[in-house]
Amino acid sequence: MMDDERFMTDSDGRIYRRYDDIKTKPIQRLNYDSREINRFIKKQEPVIIENLGLVDSATKWDLEYLHENIGNEEKSVYVSKTHKFMYYNASRCAVYPDFIPPNEQHNMTMTEFIRKYRTWKPGEHRIYFQQILTDTVGSCIYNDFRNFKWSWLNSKKERFNWGDLTSNLLLIGQPGNVTPVHYDEQQNFFAQVHGYKRVLLFDPKFFQCLYPYPFHHPCDRQSQVDFENPDYERFPLAKHLAGYEGVVGPGDVLYIPMCWWHYIESTMDSQITTSINFWYKHQSMTLSDLRFPLKWQQKLTVSRNIEKMLGEALGDPSEVGPFLNALVNGRYT
Ligand SMILES: CC[C@@H](CC(=O)C(=O)O)C(=O)O
Ligand SMILES: [Zn+2]
């Protein structure tokens, strides 16, 4: 790995992909008892919270324990020919018939996942366990789940007037797996349990530098910019990307603000990476709450509503692009 110039080793021995073009500064790290944490969450800026113990009860969730206790229902596992696992919405493939899914979503038992994980050889398709925790888990896992620090989570939800917790995703990845840069429309406390993940985050204002796929595209909310091989011809503004970078390890909790772009990579020096996220609906906002100029998170919501409404009004999502060009070219440009 050390000889492979695509990778770098940081001062802590973490090994991850090198992106010289992308300017970043470190994500702020704060101990769980710092009063500064609320300031970051209020301002909706990323912060890594240390020693919180949010999901300490999941530390024992190794593959054996999960095999014993997670339940026999089939689980969602993504399979990719490459190290990238870009999310796509399969129900939108009809609108883009030429779209080639970048990976496959399979359902398999924990036994099957563990067998694939343990027999995996370089060059084979990679796997990434991504399963929403449901009430089908066994009683031990359920008890561990109940022992998460819900009082801390609920205090933040109330304090910042967030909506309900929508789901917890359990993620079990191989070293080197990459979730390319995308945004989610939810607030997210991302808890790292085993192994290390390198994260890059960008303010929603970098919308124009990250060229998201169209709303109706299967890869809605995903950036078209490939960090490993950026096409500056097609995406010239990507050169101006500037964000935050950090590595989360066991016990760390990363606050990913709603609509912030994030890239997540399991470091190559990790044996296995296990993470649990906590997605919350954003705060319900009334018109009277709006302040102008709008924040980019709000502009993003407006842009999505425009694309959605145009798809409906024109009766054909593929008409949205040409219509917007007709509206803008020569008139606003
Ligand atoms: C969905 C996979 C990703 C996490 C993430 O994007 C999120 O929690 O929003 C990761 O850890 O690889
Ligand atoms: Zn995400």
XYZ file of C-alpha atoms and ligand atoms in Angstrom:
346
model
C 0.000 0.000 0.000
C 2.804 2.329 0.942
C 4.139 2.199 -2.641
C 0.782 2.910 -4.183
C 0.783 6.672 -4.826
C -3.022 6.691 -4.904
C -2.901 6.252 -1.125
C -1.387 8.190 1.732
C -0.624 7.333 5.342
C -1.405 9.999 7.919
C 0.494 10.683 11.160
C -1.753 8.210 13.037
C -1.046 5.406 10.569
C -4.442 5.636 8.850
C -4.225 4.790 5.137
C -6.647 6.349 2.667
C -6.910 7.783 -0.815
C -4.909 10.858 -1.694
C -6.876 13.791 -3.187
C -4.299 16.545 -3.718
C -6.740 18.763 -5.656
C -9.226 19.095 -2.828
C -8.501 21.775 -0.241
C -9.613 20.834 3.251
C -9.170 21.910 6.824
C -9.602 19.646 9.832
C -13.078 18.958 11.205
C -13.206 20.357 14.745
C -12.915 17.642 17.410
C -14.502 18.284 20.816
C -14.801 16.240 23.978
C -18.395 15.225 24.727
C -18.659 17.624 27.694
C -17.645 20.713 25.710
C -20.261 23.456 25.628
C -19.012 24.300 22.140
C -20.813 21.258 20.699
C -24.222 22.954 20.843
C -22.771 25.955 19.001
C -21.687 23.735 16.097
C -25.054 21.952 15.931
C -26.961 25.250 16.145
C -24.828 26.695 13.310
C -25.240 23.374 11.433
C -21.497 22.886 11.073
C -19.763 19.482 11.297
C -18.019 18.458 14.497
C -16.491 15.199 15.759
C -17.590 14.459 19.333
C -15.152 12.348 21.366
C -15.671 10.017 24.327
C -19.453 10.382 24.262
C -20.038 6.632 24.597
C -23.168 7.044 22.467
C -23.168 3.446 21.207
C -20.744 1.797 23.641
C -23.209 -1.092 23.986
C -22.512 -1.900 20.299
C -18.785 -2.365 20.861
C -19.436 -6.098 21.256
C -21.137 -6.207 17.803
C -18.430 -8.237 16.101
C -19.399 -10.646 13.311
C -19.824 -13.589 15.697
C -22.110 -11.666 18.028
C -24.137 -10.265 15.131
C -24.391 -13.733 13.589
C -25.770 -15.034 16.883
C -28.123 -12.178 17.648
C -29.128 -10.050 14.686
C -31.868 -12.414 13.541
C -32.257 -14.734 10.544
C -34.055 -12.290 8.259
C -32.144 -11.438 5.110
C -30.165 -8.231 5.303
C -29.399 -5.545 2.726
C -25.880 -5.893 1.305
C -24.520 -3.854 -1.597
C -22.182 -5.606 -4.025
C -19.828 -3.558 -6.214
C -17.330 -4.388 -8.956
C -15.253 -1.484 -7.680
C -14.500 -0.012 -4.254
C -17.235 2.592 -4.744
C -20.762 2.194 -3.415
C -22.772 5.049 -4.895
C -26.392 4.983 -3.782
C -29.039 4.942 -6.528
C -32.819 4.770 -6.519
C -33.659 1.793 -8.737
C -37.271 2.984 -9.133
C -36.046 5.908 -11.265
C -34.170 3.844 -13.827
C -37.151 4.027 -16.205
C -36.596 7.783 -16.625
C -32.953 7.160 -17.591
C -33.039 3.903 -19.627
C -29.291 4.135 -20.386
C -28.432 4.268 -16.696
C -26.120 1.445 -15.623
C -26.456 0.732 -11.891
C -23.000 1.262 -10.285
C -23.549 -1.613 -7.853
C -26.216 -4.144 -6.852
C -28.368 -4.361 -3.776
C -28.651 -7.983 -2.588
C -30.557 -9.544 0.300
C -28.653 -12.213 2.155
C -28.511 -13.787 5.598
C -25.847 -12.766 8.093
C -24.312 -16.218 7.584
C -23.949 -15.559 3.862
C -22.543 -12.076 4.397
C -19.955 -13.345 6.889
C -18.953 -16.194 4.530
C -18.458 -13.730 1.665
C -16.619 -11.343 3.964
C -14.238 -13.966 5.268
C -13.470 -15.598 1.912
C -13.135 -12.321 -0.041
C -10.021 -12.007 -2.217
C -8.678 -8.831 -3.892
C -10.219 -8.411 -7.324
C -13.512 -9.994 -6.306
C -16.677 -7.927 -6.026
C -16.693 -5.937 -2.809
C -19.543 -6.051 -0.293
C -20.993 -3.437 2.036
C -23.610 -4.397 4.661
C -26.101 -1.524 4.947
C -29.160 -2.499 6.946
C -31.692 -0.342 8.746
C -32.050 -1.597 12.320
C -35.616 -2.840 12.729
C -37.522 -4.655 15.443
C -36.648 -7.967 13.768
C -33.297 -7.991 15.564
C -32.787 -10.476 18.404
C -33.409 -9.509 22.040
C -29.681 -9.029 22.843
C -29.241 -6.545 19.999
C -32.486 -4.848 20.999
C -31.182 -4.429 24.540
C -27.877 -3.075 23.259
C -29.883 -0.639 21.114
C -31.907 0.472 24.125
C -28.641 1.134 25.949
C -27.525 3.739 23.417
C -27.341 7.179 25.038
C -30.858 8.160 24.012
C -31.037 10.865 26.700
C -28.190 12.741 24.972
C -29.779 12.264 21.548
C -33.219 13.330 22.742
C -31.767 16.424 24.429
C -30.238 17.506 21.085
C -33.430 16.728 19.175
C -35.472 18.851 21.546
C -32.920 21.657 21.872
C -32.606 22.119 18.107
C -36.233 21.374 17.316
C -35.378 18.483 15.040
C -38.068 16.191 13.677
C -38.328 12.497 14.540
C -35.554 9.942 14.321
C -36.307 8.265 10.988
C -33.836 5.379 11.087
C -30.576 3.884 12.198
C -28.420 2.354 9.514
C -25.968 -0.373 10.592
C -22.965 -0.289 8.263
C -20.343 -3.053 8.056
C -17.666 -2.412 5.456
C -14.433 -3.763 4.071
C -11.244 -1.695 4.283
C -11.131 0.533 1.201
C -14.891 0.733 0.609
C -15.913 4.235 -0.509
C -19.255 6.005 -0.327
C -18.857 8.781 -2.907
C -19.771 12.359 -2.110
C -23.491 12.976 -1.669
C -25.913 14.762 0.612
C -28.888 13.592 2.670
C -31.847 15.781 3.604
C -31.593 14.774 7.233
C -29.554 15.650 10.301
C -27.144 12.827 11.109
C -25.212 11.678 14.164
C -22.763 9.188 12.685
C -21.292 6.875 15.341
C -18.126 4.907 14.542
C -17.894 1.566 16.367
C -15.056 -0.473 14.860
C -12.271 0.565 12.510
C -11.642 3.975 10.975
C -13.382 6.051 8.314
C -11.942 9.086 6.594
C -14.585 11.682 5.922
C -14.675 14.753 3.695
C -17.489 17.274 4.183
C -18.521 20.299 2.110
C -20.941 23.095 2.909
C -24.214 22.961 0.882
C -23.065 26.202 -0.798
C -20.708 24.071 -2.932
C -23.762 22.828 -4.883
C -22.394 24.311 -8.114
C -18.943 22.764 -7.550
C -20.319 19.271 -6.975
C -22.823 19.115 -9.862
C -25.473 16.832 -8.346
C -27.364 14.532 -10.724
C -30.828 15.803 -11.708
C -33.672 15.335 -9.207
C -35.334 12.646 -11.375
C -32.075 10.733 -11.955
C -31.514 7.442 -10.063
C -28.419 9.085 -8.514
C -30.338 12.098 -7.194
C -28.393 13.699 -4.262
C -25.118 12.195 -5.519
C -22.335 14.318 -7.021
C -21.265 13.669 -10.625
C -17.691 14.585 -9.694
C -15.379 11.576 -9.295
C -12.796 12.615 -6.678
C -10.369 9.978 -7.936
C -10.528 11.206 -11.510
C -12.221 14.626 -11.615
C -13.344 15.687 -15.118
C -12.588 19.404 -14.956
C -13.740 19.808 -18.564
C -17.283 18.826 -17.646
C -17.138 20.075 -14.064
C -14.791 23.112 -14.045
C -16.108 24.562 -10.788
C -15.004 21.381 -8.949
C -11.562 23.021 -8.873
C -12.906 25.449 -6.275
C -13.962 22.771 -3.795
C -12.926 23.526 -0.214
C -14.159 21.537 2.740
C -13.402 19.755 5.972
C -11.617 16.472 6.564
C -11.260 14.097 9.476
C -10.936 10.469 10.516
C -13.520 8.945 12.846
C -12.485 5.981 14.964
C -14.099 3.795 17.632
C -16.169 5.933 20.011
C -16.219 9.031 17.799
C -19.522 10.590 16.746
C -19.536 12.835 13.675
C -22.337 15.375 13.333
C -23.166 15.587 9.614
C -25.495 18.593 9.213
C -28.511 18.211 6.938
C -27.675 18.757 3.238
C -23.921 18.875 3.837
C -22.028 16.964 1.184
C -20.078 14.035 2.615
C -17.618 11.445 1.287
C -16.860 8.444 3.516
C -14.043 5.918 3.072
C -13.136 2.894 5.209
C -9.397 3.236 5.749
C -7.176 0.540 4.275
C -5.526 -0.112 7.643
C -8.899 -1.044 9.212
C -9.731 -4.722 9.625
C -13.465 -4.079 9.348
C -15.498 -0.891 9.772
C -18.754 -0.802 11.719
C -20.830 2.359 11.991
C -24.333 3.218 13.191
C -25.988 6.411 12.009
C -28.941 8.316 13.490
C -30.947 10.161 10.800
C -33.361 12.836 12.007
C -35.907 14.737 9.945
C -34.940 18.372 9.870
C -36.785 20.903 11.972
C -40.268 21.714 10.802
C -39.996 25.241 9.391
C -42.923 27.613 8.888
C -42.912 30.560 6.488
C -42.592 32.912 9.453
C -39.303 31.162 10.361
C -37.784 32.080 7.007
C -35.076 34.718 6.985
C -33.630 36.167 3.777
C -31.296 35.664 2.067
C -32.042 31.966 2.308
C -29.343 29.594 3.501
C -28.055 27.134 0.921
C -29.823 24.260 2.707
C -33.089 26.110 2.024
C -32.120 26.976 -1.560
C -31.408 23.281 -2.094
C -34.916 22.417 -0.919
C -36.323 25.102 -3.261
C -34.288 23.721 -6.196
C -35.542 20.199 -5.520
C -39.140 21.402 -5.351
C -38.694 23.251 -8.657
C -37.301 20.182 -10.440
C -39.991 17.967 -8.908
C -42.821 20.377 -9.788
C -41.503 20.884 -13.334
C -41.406 17.108 -13.887
C -45.068 16.962 -12.893
C -46.128 20.137 -14.738
C -44.417 19.094 -17.974
C -45.675 15.543 -17.580
C -42.255 14.149 -18.466
C -39.095 14.381 -16.285
C -36.891 14.301 -19.392
C -38.440 17.646 -20.411
C -37.134 19.396 -17.287
C -33.574 19.975 -18.557
C -34.512 21.401 -21.974
C -37.217 23.566 -20.370
C -34.811 25.017 -17.785
C -32.227 25.687 -20.514
C -34.884 27.478 -22.564
C -35.824 29.515 -19.507
C -32.254 30.514 -18.599
C -30.080 30.562 -21.730
C -29.818 34.021 -23.226
C -32.085 35.425 -20.553
C -30.289 34.899 -17.249
C -26.906 33.988 -18.742
C -24.538 5.300 3.677
C -23.102 4.909 3.813
C -22.142 5.986 4.406
C -22.765 6.782 5.565
C -23.585 7.951 5.100
O -23.480 8.430 3.968
C -24.551 8.512 6.061
O -24.607 8.055 7.234
O -25.286 9.447 5.626
C -20.880 5.269 4.871
O -20.570 5.290 6.092
O -20.189 4.683 4.004
Zn -24.999 9.993 3.642
